[in-house]
């Protein structure tokens, strides 16, 4: 059985698809996407990637938007030919602009397709194609604007879903060269990093008034040198990593995280990691803030908006680092809403 995945753009779209794919055993898997995060992440995971020309809708008036129907039609034709020649039996699309031509190609061939939505507000592509899908697998019990939703949680890779934090922590700390007696702060701005988060953390630590801490900072490859320069004189153990291939080590090592509110919140939940979450103000209908607020309501994270981050991040992080009981309570709240079997449930549905 051949299963196609449409996943492109950022780790938020691609990583859940990879998590489902790794649960499919010997079934043949084909990914379709473009030349962004998926161009390296998919082959690195051992899967075939077929690239098509992609272009997202600009959320402002622009001449480029006039060409999108032609780009979509051409991509749909290419993908219909691919799906037919490879005997694709089912498609899972995880949102973003590759979803539309992939879903249209599947519909043309009579191939059932499913959608997967990471956020508390469904994205534009999933809203457009939702009525034609078998279902939309959602990451939250209530996902606004999702059509025919089925709540399963956001898929995470098996190394995260099955992580035994206590057992792996010593090796993770040793790998990063960290002191087991100190509180470890982890920073992650998503698959490609976040400059606003990076700089806010550097500024907060420059004026640090909390307990002694050490830091593992996943800065994003393009920001690695910038962050290293910004924190060079802080006088604390500070590990700057461009991209982490083994996120299980990151979660095993950290006591509290600073994170974007992307699909990363699912990994925070499954691993029981308390966090300060800084939602991005981009995307569809403020989807990151909606996702972050859902986790905050459950007691798993503290939300600091980008407007507040300069004034609030430092004191909030200092308070969490000084309060082990509060971190434990937040971690327990996170695990209570985590869905470690999400990827397995979706995979089982695709091959049934």
mmCIF file of C-alpha atoms in Angstrom:
data_model
loop_
_atom_site.group_PDB
_atom_site.id
_atom_site.type_symbol
_atom_site.label_atom_id
_atom_site.label_comp_id
_atom_site.label_asym_id
_atom_site.label_seq_id
_atom_site.Cartn_x
_atom_site.Cartn_y
_atom_site.Cartn_z
ATOM 1 C CA UNK A 1 0.000 0.000 0.000
ATOM 2 C CA UNK A 2 1.371 3.422 -0.989
ATOM 3 C CA UNK A 3 0.563 6.378 1.238
ATOM 4 C CA UNK A 4 1.257 9.982 0.264
ATOM 5 C CA UNK A 5 1.945 12.858 2.642
ATOM 6 C CA UNK A 6 1.597 16.526 1.695
ATOM 7 C CA UNK A 7 3.728 18.452 4.169
ATOM 8 C CA UNK A 8 5.806 21.544 3.502
ATOM 9 C CA UNK A 9 7.121 24.810 4.819
ATOM 10 C CA UNK A 10 8.000 24.512 8.501
ATOM 11 C CA UNK A 11 8.585 21.807 11.064
ATOM 12 C CA UNK A 12 5.095 22.491 12.375
ATOM 13 C CA UNK A 13 3.683 20.933 9.210
ATOM 14 C CA UNK A 14 6.425 18.418 8.417
ATOM 15 C CA UNK A 15 7.263 16.862 11.788
ATOM 16 C CA UNK A 16 3.714 15.574 12.505
ATOM 17 C CA UNK A 17 3.691 13.934 9.067
ATOM 18 C CA UNK A 18 7.055 12.304 9.764
ATOM 19 C CA UNK A 19 5.726 11.094 13.109
ATOM 20 C CA UNK A 20 2.805 9.354 11.398
ATOM 21 C CA UNK A 21 5.020 7.949 8.636
ATOM 22 C CA UNK A 22 7.325 6.228 11.091
ATOM 23 C CA UNK A 23 4.325 4.262 12.446
ATOM 24 C CA UNK A 24 3.471 2.795 9.017
ATOM 25 C CA UNK A 25 5.899 -0.089 9.046
ATOM 26 C CA UNK A 26 6.612 -1.541 5.607
ATOM 27 C CA UNK A 27 4.049 0.506 3.704
ATOM 28 C CA UNK A 28 5.494 2.614 0.895
ATOM 29 C CA UNK A 29 5.557 6.331 1.711
ATOM 30 C CA UNK A 30 5.878 9.325 -0.623
ATOM 31 C CA UNK A 31 6.143 12.922 0.568
ATOM 32 C CA UNK A 32 5.245 15.872 -1.638
ATOM 33 C CA UNK A 33 6.429 19.360 -0.805
ATOM 34 C CA UNK A 34 8.767 22.138 -1.813
ATOM 35 C CA UNK A 35 12.261 23.333 -1.019
ATOM 36 C CA UNK A 36 12.002 24.532 2.570
ATOM 37 C CA UNK A 37 12.275 22.541 5.820
ATOM 38 C CA UNK A 38 11.053 19.357 4.141
ATOM 39 C CA UNK A 39 13.875 19.405 1.584
ATOM 40 C CA UNK A 40 16.309 18.096 4.199
ATOM 41 C CA UNK A 41 14.059 16.743 6.973
ATOM 42 C CA UNK A 42 12.194 14.231 4.797
ATOM 43 C CA UNK A 43 15.238 12.619 3.111
ATOM 44 C CA UNK A 44 17.077 12.623 6.453
ATOM 45 C CA UNK A 45 14.203 10.562 7.858
ATOM 46 C CA UNK A 46 14.650 8.045 5.031
ATOM 47 C CA UNK A 47 11.609 8.988 2.940
ATOM 48 C CA UNK A 48 11.229 9.993 -0.684
ATOM 49 C CA UNK A 49 10.352 13.625 -1.346
ATOM 50 C CA UNK A 50 8.824 14.767 -4.640
ATOM 51 C CA UNK A 51 9.101 18.539 -5.006
ATOM 52 C CA UNK A 52 6.569 20.685 -6.811
ATOM 53 C CA UNK A 53 6.477 24.423 -7.357
ATOM 54 C CA UNK A 54 4.686 26.005 -4.425
ATOM 55 C CA UNK A 55 3.620 29.501 -3.550
ATOM 56 C CA UNK A 56 1.583 30.651 -0.606
ATOM 57 C CA UNK A 57 -1.192 33.229 -0.650
ATOM 58 C CA UNK A 58 0.080 36.644 0.400
ATOM 59 C CA UNK A 59 -2.219 38.124 3.036
ATOM 60 C CA UNK A 60 -2.184 41.498 1.296
ATOM 61 C CA UNK A 61 -2.971 42.797 -2.164
ATOM 62 C CA UNK A 62 -0.193 41.753 -4.513
ATOM 63 C CA UNK A 63 0.239 40.886 -8.175
ATOM 64 C CA UNK A 64 1.790 37.554 -7.165
ATOM 65 C CA UNK A 65 -1.573 36.365 -5.858
ATOM 66 C CA UNK A 66 -2.965 36.554 -9.393
ATOM 67 C CA UNK A 67 -0.635 33.749 -10.482
ATOM 68 C CA UNK A 68 -1.613 31.363 -7.699
ATOM 69 C CA UNK A 69 -4.503 29.654 -9.582
ATOM 70 C CA UNK A 70 -2.093 28.747 -12.381
ATOM 71 C CA UNK A 71 0.508 27.440 -9.936
ATOM 72 C CA UNK A 72 -2.133 25.368 -8.130
ATOM 73 C CA UNK A 73 -3.472 23.930 -11.388
ATOM 74 C CA UNK A 74 -0.001 22.955 -12.586
ATOM 75 C CA UNK A 75 0.883 21.369 -9.234
ATOM 76 C CA UNK A 76 -2.452 19.521 -9.171
ATOM 77 C CA UNK A 77 -1.776 18.037 -12.608
ATOM 78 C CA UNK A 78 1.737 16.972 -11.590
ATOM 79 C CA UNK A 79 0.532 15.371 -8.384
ATOM 80 C CA UNK A 80 -2.396 13.598 -10.058
ATOM 81 C CA UNK A 81 0.061 12.026 -12.495
ATOM 82 C CA UNK A 82 2.383 11.070 -9.632
ATOM 83 C CA UNK A 83 -0.359 9.569 -7.453
ATOM 84 C CA UNK A 84 -1.761 7.596 -10.359
ATOM 85 C CA UNK A 85 1.584 6.217 -11.544
ATOM 86 C CA UNK A 86 2.668 5.235 -8.031
ATOM 87 C CA UNK A 87 -0.623 3.657 -7.011
ATOM 88 C CA UNK A 88 -1.265 5.957 -4.067
ATOM 89 C CA UNK A 89 -4.177 4.658 -2.007
ATOM 90 C CA UNK A 90 -4.565 7.394 0.622
ATOM 91 C CA UNK A 91 -3.261 10.906 1.318
ATOM 92 C CA UNK A 92 -2.592 12.767 4.559
ATOM 93 C CA UNK A 93 -2.100 16.542 4.224
ATOM 94 C CA UNK A 94 -0.922 18.581 7.190
ATOM 95 C CA UNK A 95 -1.915 22.094 6.119
ATOM 96 C CA UNK A 96 -0.007 24.780 4.291
ATOM 97 C CA UNK A 97 -0.131 25.571 0.604
ATOM 98 C CA UNK A 98 0.859 22.088 -0.666
ATOM 99 C CA UNK A 99 -2.375 20.769 0.857
ATOM 100 C CA UNK A 100 -4.620 22.317 -1.804
ATOM 101 C CA UNK A 101 -3.083 20.828 -4.987
ATOM 102 C CA UNK A 102 -2.432 17.505 -3.260
ATOM 103 C CA UNK A 103 -6.022 17.233 -2.066
ATOM 104 C CA UNK A 104 -7.381 18.283 -5.453
ATOM 105 C CA UNK A 105 -5.225 15.655 -7.161
ATOM 106 C CA UNK A 106 -6.438 12.973 -4.751
ATOM 107 C CA UNK A 107 -10.057 13.988 -5.283
ATOM 108 C CA UNK A 108 -9.629 13.868 -9.077
ATOM 109 C CA UNK A 109 -8.420 10.263 -8.799
ATOM 110 C CA UNK A 110 -10.970 9.182 -6.198
ATOM 111 C CA UNK A 111 -8.271 8.706 -3.550
ATOM 112 C CA UNK A 112 -9.487 9.281 0.013
ATOM 113 C CA UNK A 113 -7.608 12.020 1.800
ATOM 114 C CA UNK A 114 -7.321 13.159 5.377
ATOM 115 C CA UNK A 115 -6.226 16.444 6.913
ATOM 116 C CA UNK A 116 -4.218 17.052 10.068
ATOM 117 C CA UNK A 117 -4.434 20.365 11.897
ATOM 118 C CA UNK A 118 -1.827 21.349 14.500
ATOM 119 C CA UNK A 119 -3.432 24.517 15.813
ATOM 120 C CA UNK A 120 -6.467 25.591 17.816
ATOM 121 C CA UNK A 121 -7.648 27.550 14.748
ATOM 122 C CA UNK A 122 -7.707 25.633 11.481
ATOM 123 C CA UNK A 123 -5.438 27.096 8.805
ATOM 124 C CA UNK A 124 -6.671 28.427 5.485
ATOM 125 C CA UNK A 125 -5.733 25.392 3.385
ATOM 126 C CA UNK A 126 -7.427 22.983 5.777
ATOM 127 C CA UNK A 127 -10.529 25.158 5.888
ATOM 128 C CA UNK A 128 -10.687 25.207 2.096
ATOM 129 C CA UNK A 129 -10.289 21.447 1.658
ATOM 130 C CA UNK A 130 -12.033 20.251 4.819
ATOM 131 C CA UNK A 131 -15.411 19.590 3.226
ATOM 132 C CA UNK A 132 -13.857 17.154 0.773
ATOM 133 C CA UNK A 133 -11.720 15.276 3.314
ATOM 134 C CA UNK A 134 -12.606 12.077 5.126
ATOM 135 C CA UNK A 135 -11.911 13.889 8.389
ATOM 136 C CA UNK A 136 -9.642 16.510 9.911
ATOM 137 C CA UNK A 137 -7.488 15.091 12.692
ATOM 138 C CA UNK A 138 -7.230 17.843 15.286
ATOM 139 C CA UNK A 139 -4.726 18.565 18.035
ATOM 140 C CA UNK A 140 -7.257 20.177 20.386
ATOM 141 C CA UNK A 141 -10.675 19.007 21.589
ATOM 142 C CA UNK A 142 -12.118 22.208 20.129
ATOM 143 C CA UNK A 143 -10.417 23.403 16.959
ATOM 144 C CA UNK A 144 -12.158 26.443 15.518
ATOM 145 C CA UNK A 145 -13.232 26.205 11.867
ATOM 146 C CA UNK A 146 -12.141 22.583 11.477
ATOM 147 C CA UNK A 147 -14.530 20.660 9.219
ATOM 148 C CA UNK A 148 -15.581 17.151 10.307
ATOM 149 C CA UNK A 149 -13.014 17.155 13.127
ATOM 150 C CA UNK A 150 -11.693 14.140 15.000
ATOM 151 C CA UNK A 151 -9.604 14.912 18.074
ATOM 152 C CA UNK A 152 -6.503 12.751 18.390
ATOM 153 C CA UNK A 153 -3.803 15.209 19.468
ATOM 154 C CA UNK A 154 -0.789 16.447 17.537
ATOM 155 C CA UNK A 155 1.494 13.603 16.354
ATOM 156 C CA UNK A 156 4.969 13.489 17.870
ATOM 157 C CA UNK A 157 7.843 11.220 16.944
ATOM 158 C CA UNK A 158 8.269 7.974 18.850
ATOM 159 C CA UNK A 159 11.521 9.133 20.461
ATOM 160 C CA UNK A 160 9.475 11.911 22.116
ATOM 161 C CA UNK A 161 6.297 9.937 22.777
ATOM 162 C CA UNK A 162 8.241 7.122 24.473
ATOM 163 C CA UNK A 163 10.765 9.312 26.290
ATOM 164 C CA UNK A 164 11.681 8.269 29.835
ATOM 165 C CA UNK A 165 12.967 11.631 31.021
ATOM 166 C CA UNK A 166 14.458 10.416 34.309
ATOM 167 C CA UNK A 167 16.326 7.556 32.662
ATOM 168 C CA UNK A 168 17.691 9.656 29.789
ATOM 169 C CA UNK A 169 18.488 12.821 31.711
ATOM 170 C CA UNK A 170 22.039 11.900 32.853
ATOM 171 C CA UNK A 171 23.164 11.057 29.313
ATOM 172 C CA UNK A 172 21.484 14.171 27.896
ATOM 173 C CA UNK A 173 23.155 16.444 30.441
ATOM 174 C CA UNK A 174 26.506 14.825 29.717
ATOM 175 C CA UNK A 175 26.036 15.280 25.984
ATOM 176 C CA UNK A 176 25.432 19.002 26.414
ATOM 177 C CA UNK A 177 28.163 19.335 29.052
ATOM 178 C CA UNK A 178 25.763 20.502 31.761
ATOM 179 C CA UNK A 179 25.783 20.398 35.581
ATOM 180 C CA UNK A 180 23.093 18.103 37.107
ATOM 181 C CA UNK A 181 22.812 20.379 40.156
ATOM 182 C CA UNK A 182 21.647 23.449 38.209
ATOM 183 C CA UNK A 183 18.252 24.302 36.753
ATOM 184 C CA UNK A 184 18.440 23.939 32.977
ATOM 185 C CA UNK A 185 16.560 26.396 30.774
ATOM 186 C CA UNK A 186 15.792 25.221 27.238
ATOM 187 C CA UNK A 187 15.027 27.675 24.435
ATOM 188 C CA UNK A 188 13.414 26.671 21.147
ATOM 189 C CA UNK A 189 11.839 28.952 18.566
ATOM 190 C CA UNK A 190 10.537 26.292 16.195
ATOM 191 C CA UNK A 191 12.231 24.320 13.439
ATOM 192 C CA UNK A 192 13.957 27.328 11.870
ATOM 193 C CA UNK A 193 14.390 29.409 15.004
ATOM 194 C CA UNK A 194 12.845 32.720 16.031
ATOM 195 C CA UNK A 195 14.877 35.896 16.213
ATOM 196 C CA UNK A 196 12.390 37.679 18.549
ATOM 197 C CA UNK A 197 12.523 34.767 20.996
ATOM 198 C CA UNK A 198 16.303 34.484 20.705
ATOM 199 C CA UNK A 199 16.915 38.143 21.447
ATOM 200 C CA UNK A 200 14.311 38.294 24.217
ATOM 201 C CA UNK A 201 15.961 35.406 26.035
ATOM 202 C CA UNK A 202 19.436 36.926 25.634
ATOM 203 C CA UNK A 203 18.149 40.224 27.043
ATOM 204 C CA UNK A 204 16.371 38.538 29.953
ATOM 205 C CA UNK A 205 19.478 36.617 30.947
ATOM 206 C CA UNK A 206 21.669 39.709 30.666
ATOM 207 C CA UNK A 207 19.621 41.201 33.546
ATOM 208 C CA UNK A 208 19.143 37.899 35.366
ATOM 209 C CA UNK A 209 18.142 38.140 39.038
ATOM 210 C CA UNK A 210 17.047 34.543 39.562
ATOM 211 C CA UNK A 211 18.852 31.417 40.773
ATOM 212 C CA UNK A 212 21.917 30.058 39.014
ATOM 213 C CA UNK A 213 20.887 28.422 35.739
ATOM 214 C CA UNK A 214 22.399 26.914 32.617
ATOM 215 C CA UNK A 215 20.950 27.102 29.127
ATOM 216 C CA UNK A 216 20.501 24.946 26.032
ATOM 217 C CA UNK A 217 19.396 27.260 23.239
ATOM 218 C CA UNK A 218 18.185 25.849 19.919
ATOM 219 C CA UNK A 219 18.651 29.054 17.996
ATOM 220 C CA UNK A 220 17.976 27.968 14.415
ATOM 221 C CA UNK A 221 20.871 27.503 11.991
ATOM 222 C CA UNK A 222 20.625 31.010 10.533
ATOM 223 C CA UNK A 223 20.729 32.622 13.993
ATOM 224 C CA UNK A 224 23.339 30.416 15.673
ATOM 225 C CA UNK A 225 26.280 32.824 15.391
ATOM 226 C CA UNK A 226 24.149 35.832 16.306
ATOM 227 C CA UNK A 227 22.928 34.180 19.508
ATOM 228 C CA UNK A 228 26.398 32.930 20.411
ATOM 229 C CA UNK A 229 27.736 36.490 20.145
ATOM 230 C CA UNK A 230 24.825 37.922 22.153
ATOM 231 C CA UNK A 231 25.342 35.574 25.127
ATOM 232 C CA UNK A 232 29.127 35.271 25.057
ATOM 233 C CA UNK A 233 29.649 37.511 28.108
ATOM 234 C CA UNK A 234 26.795 36.310 30.323
ATOM 235 C CA UNK A 235 29.062 34.327 32.619
ATOM 236 C CA UNK A 236 26.942 31.162 32.661
ATOM 237 C CA UNK A 237 27.039 27.788 30.946
ATOM 238 C CA UNK A 238 25.237 28.442 27.678
ATOM 239 C CA UNK A 239 25.047 25.872 24.866
ATOM 240 C CA UNK A 240 23.949 27.322 21.532
ATOM 241 C CA UNK A 241 22.801 24.754 18.947
ATOM 242 C CA UNK A 242 21.724 25.622 15.416
ATOM 243 C CA UNK A 243 19.435 22.626 14.931
ATOM 244 C CA UNK A 244 18.818 19.606 17.142
ATOM 245 C CA UNK A 245 18.297 16.245 15.451
ATOM 246 C CA UNK A 246 17.622 14.519 18.781
ATOM 247 C CA UNK A 247 14.945 16.533 20.522
ATOM 248 C CA UNK A 248 14.554 13.759 23.076
ATOM 249 C CA UNK A 249 17.903 14.867 24.561
ATOM 250 C CA UNK A 250 16.711 18.459 24.747
ATOM 251 C CA UNK A 251 13.548 17.513 26.635
ATOM 252 C CA UNK A 252 15.405 15.102 28.913
ATOM 253 C CA UNK A 253 17.897 17.807 29.877
ATOM 254 C CA UNK A 254 15.694 20.868 30.464
ATOM 255 C CA UNK A 255 13.705 21.771 33.572
ATOM 256 C CA UNK A 256 11.797 24.646 31.982
ATOM 257 C CA UNK A 257 11.530 25.821 28.384
ATOM 258 C CA UNK A 258 10.970 29.038 26.494
ATOM 259 C CA UNK A 259 9.181 28.199 23.258
ATOM 260 C CA UNK A 260 7.098 29.390 20.371
ATOM 261 C CA UNK A 261 3.514 28.083 20.377
ATOM 262 C CA UNK A 262 3.902 25.997 17.230
ATOM 263 C CA UNK A 263 3.490 22.235 17.102
ATOM 264 C CA UNK A 264 6.206 22.275 19.762
ATOM 265 C CA UNK A 265 3.519 22.609 22.445
ATOM 266 C CA UNK A 266 2.513 19.008 21.757
ATOM 267 C CA UNK A 267 6.057 17.867 22.538
ATOM 268 C CA UNK A 268 6.083 20.021 25.678
ATOM 269 C CA UNK A 269 2.868 18.301 26.762
ATOM 270 C CA UNK A 270 3.924 14.722 26.037
ATOM 271 C CA UNK A 271 7.255 15.190 27.827
ATOM 272 C CA UNK A 272 5.731 17.101 30.739
ATOM 273 C CA UNK A 273 7.963 20.150 30.227
ATOM 274 C CA UNK A 274 6.793 23.376 31.933
ATOM 275 C CA UNK A 275 7.263 26.342 29.646
ATOM 276 C CA UNK A 276 6.977 30.042 28.992
ATOM 277 C CA UNK A 277 5.347 30.239 25.570
ATOM 278 C CA UNK A 278 5.704 33.230 23.259
ATOM 279 C CA UNK A 279 3.129 32.889 20.458
ATOM 280 C CA UNK A 280 4.006 34.360 17.083
ATOM 281 C CA UNK A 281 1.609 36.947 15.703
ATOM 282 C CA UNK A 282 1.784 35.521 12.169
ATOM 283 C CA UNK A 283 -0.322 32.959 10.344
ATOM 284 C CA UNK A 284 -4.039 32.361 10.169
ATOM 285 C CA UNK A 285 -6.357 33.973 12.743
ATOM 286 C CA UNK A 286 -3.669 34.212 15.425
ATOM 287 C CA UNK A 287 -3.428 30.429 15.543
ATOM 288 C CA UNK A 288 -0.332 30.344 17.768
ATOM 289 C CA UNK A 289 -1.903 32.434 20.509
ATOM 290 C CA UNK A 290 -5.085 30.351 20.421
ATOM 291 C CA UNK A 291 -3.016 27.190 20.835
ATOM 292 C CA UNK A 292 -0.936 28.729 23.615
ATOM 293 C CA UNK A 293 -3.991 29.932 25.545
ATOM 294 C CA UNK A 294 -5.505 26.438 25.467
ATOM 295 C CA UNK A 295 -2.382 25.058 27.138
ATOM 296 C CA UNK A 296 -2.254 27.954 29.577
ATOM 297 C CA UNK A 297 -5.854 27.308 30.606
ATOM 298 C CA UNK A 298 -4.855 23.729 31.437
ATOM 299 C CA UNK A 299 -2.070 25.021 33.683
ATOM 300 C CA UNK A 300 0.743 23.634 31.518
ATOM 301 C CA UNK A 301 2.408 26.858 30.300
ATOM 302 C CA UNK A 302 2.625 30.584 30.957
ATOM 303 C CA UNK A 303 1.911 32.766 27.936
ATOM 304 C CA UNK A 304 3.909 35.942 27.311
ATOM 305 C CA UNK A 305 2.910 37.812 24.161
ATOM 306 C CA UNK A 306 5.452 39.447 21.870
ATOM 307 C CA UNK A 307 4.206 42.858 23.026
ATOM 308 C CA UNK A 308 5.007 41.907 26.623
ATOM 309 C CA UNK A 309 8.116 39.826 26.126
ATOM 310 C CA UNK A 310 10.659 42.574 26.822
ATOM 311 C CA UNK A 311 9.188 43.363 30.230
ATOM 312 C CA UNK A 312 7.664 40.039 31.273
ATOM 313 C CA UNK A 313 9.913 37.215 30.066
ATOM 314 C CA UNK A 314 12.713 37.763 32.568
ATOM 315 C CA UNK A 315 10.586 37.962 35.746
ATOM 316 C CA UNK A 316 8.354 35.084 34.605
ATOM 317 C CA UNK A 317 11.321 32.831 33.880
ATOM 318 C CA UNK A 318 13.075 33.794 37.102
ATOM 319 C CA UNK A 319 9.963 32.864 39.079
ATOM 320 C CA UNK A 320 9.684 29.449 37.436
ATOM 321 C CA UNK A 321 13.367 28.654 37.857
ATOM 322 C CA UNK A 322 13.099 29.429 41.588
ATOM 323 C CA UNK A 323 9.964 27.335 42.180
ATOM 324 C CA UNK A 324 10.464 23.595 41.723
ATOM 325 C CA UNK A 325 6.985 22.779 43.054
ATOM 326 C CA UNK A 326 5.339 25.019 40.496
ATOM 327 C CA UNK A 327 7.383 23.443 37.693
ATOM 328 C CA UNK A 328 6.328 19.988 38.859
ATOM 329 C CA UNK A 329 2.648 20.991 38.900
ATOM 330 C CA UNK A 330 2.907 22.470 35.408
ATOM 331 C CA UNK A 331 4.656 19.351 34.148
ATOM 332 C CA UNK A 332 1.893 17.156 35.538
ATOM 333 C CA UNK A 333 -0.740 19.391 33.928
ATOM 334 C CA UNK A 334 1.108 19.146 30.628
ATOM 335 C CA UNK A 335 1.263 15.355 30.699
ATOM 336 C CA UNK A 336 -2.438 15.219 31.534
ATOM 337 C CA UNK A 337 -3.291 16.829 28.195
ATOM 338 C CA UNK A 338 -0.540 15.171 26.164
ATOM 339 C CA UNK A 339 -1.575 12.646 23.503
ATOM 340 C CA UNK A 340 1.399 10.323 22.904
ATOM 341 C CA UNK A 341 -0.643 7.927 20.733
ATOM 342 C CA UNK A 342 -1.807 10.550 18.222
ATOM 343 C CA UNK A 343 0.549 9.422 15.453
ATOM 344 C CA UNK A 344 -0.384 5.770 15.973
ATOM 345 C CA UNK A 345 -4.112 6.517 15.846
ATOM 346 C CA UNK A 346 -3.751 8.409 12.570
ATOM 347 C CA UNK A 347 -1.539 5.715 11.030
ATOM 348 C CA UNK A 348 -4.059 3.032 11.967
ATOM 349 C CA UNK A 349 -6.838 4.997 10.284
ATOM 350 C CA UNK A 350 -4.821 5.499 7.086
ATOM 351 C CA UNK A 351 -4.169 1.769 6.598
ATOM 352 C CA UNK A 352 -7.406 0.281 7.836
#
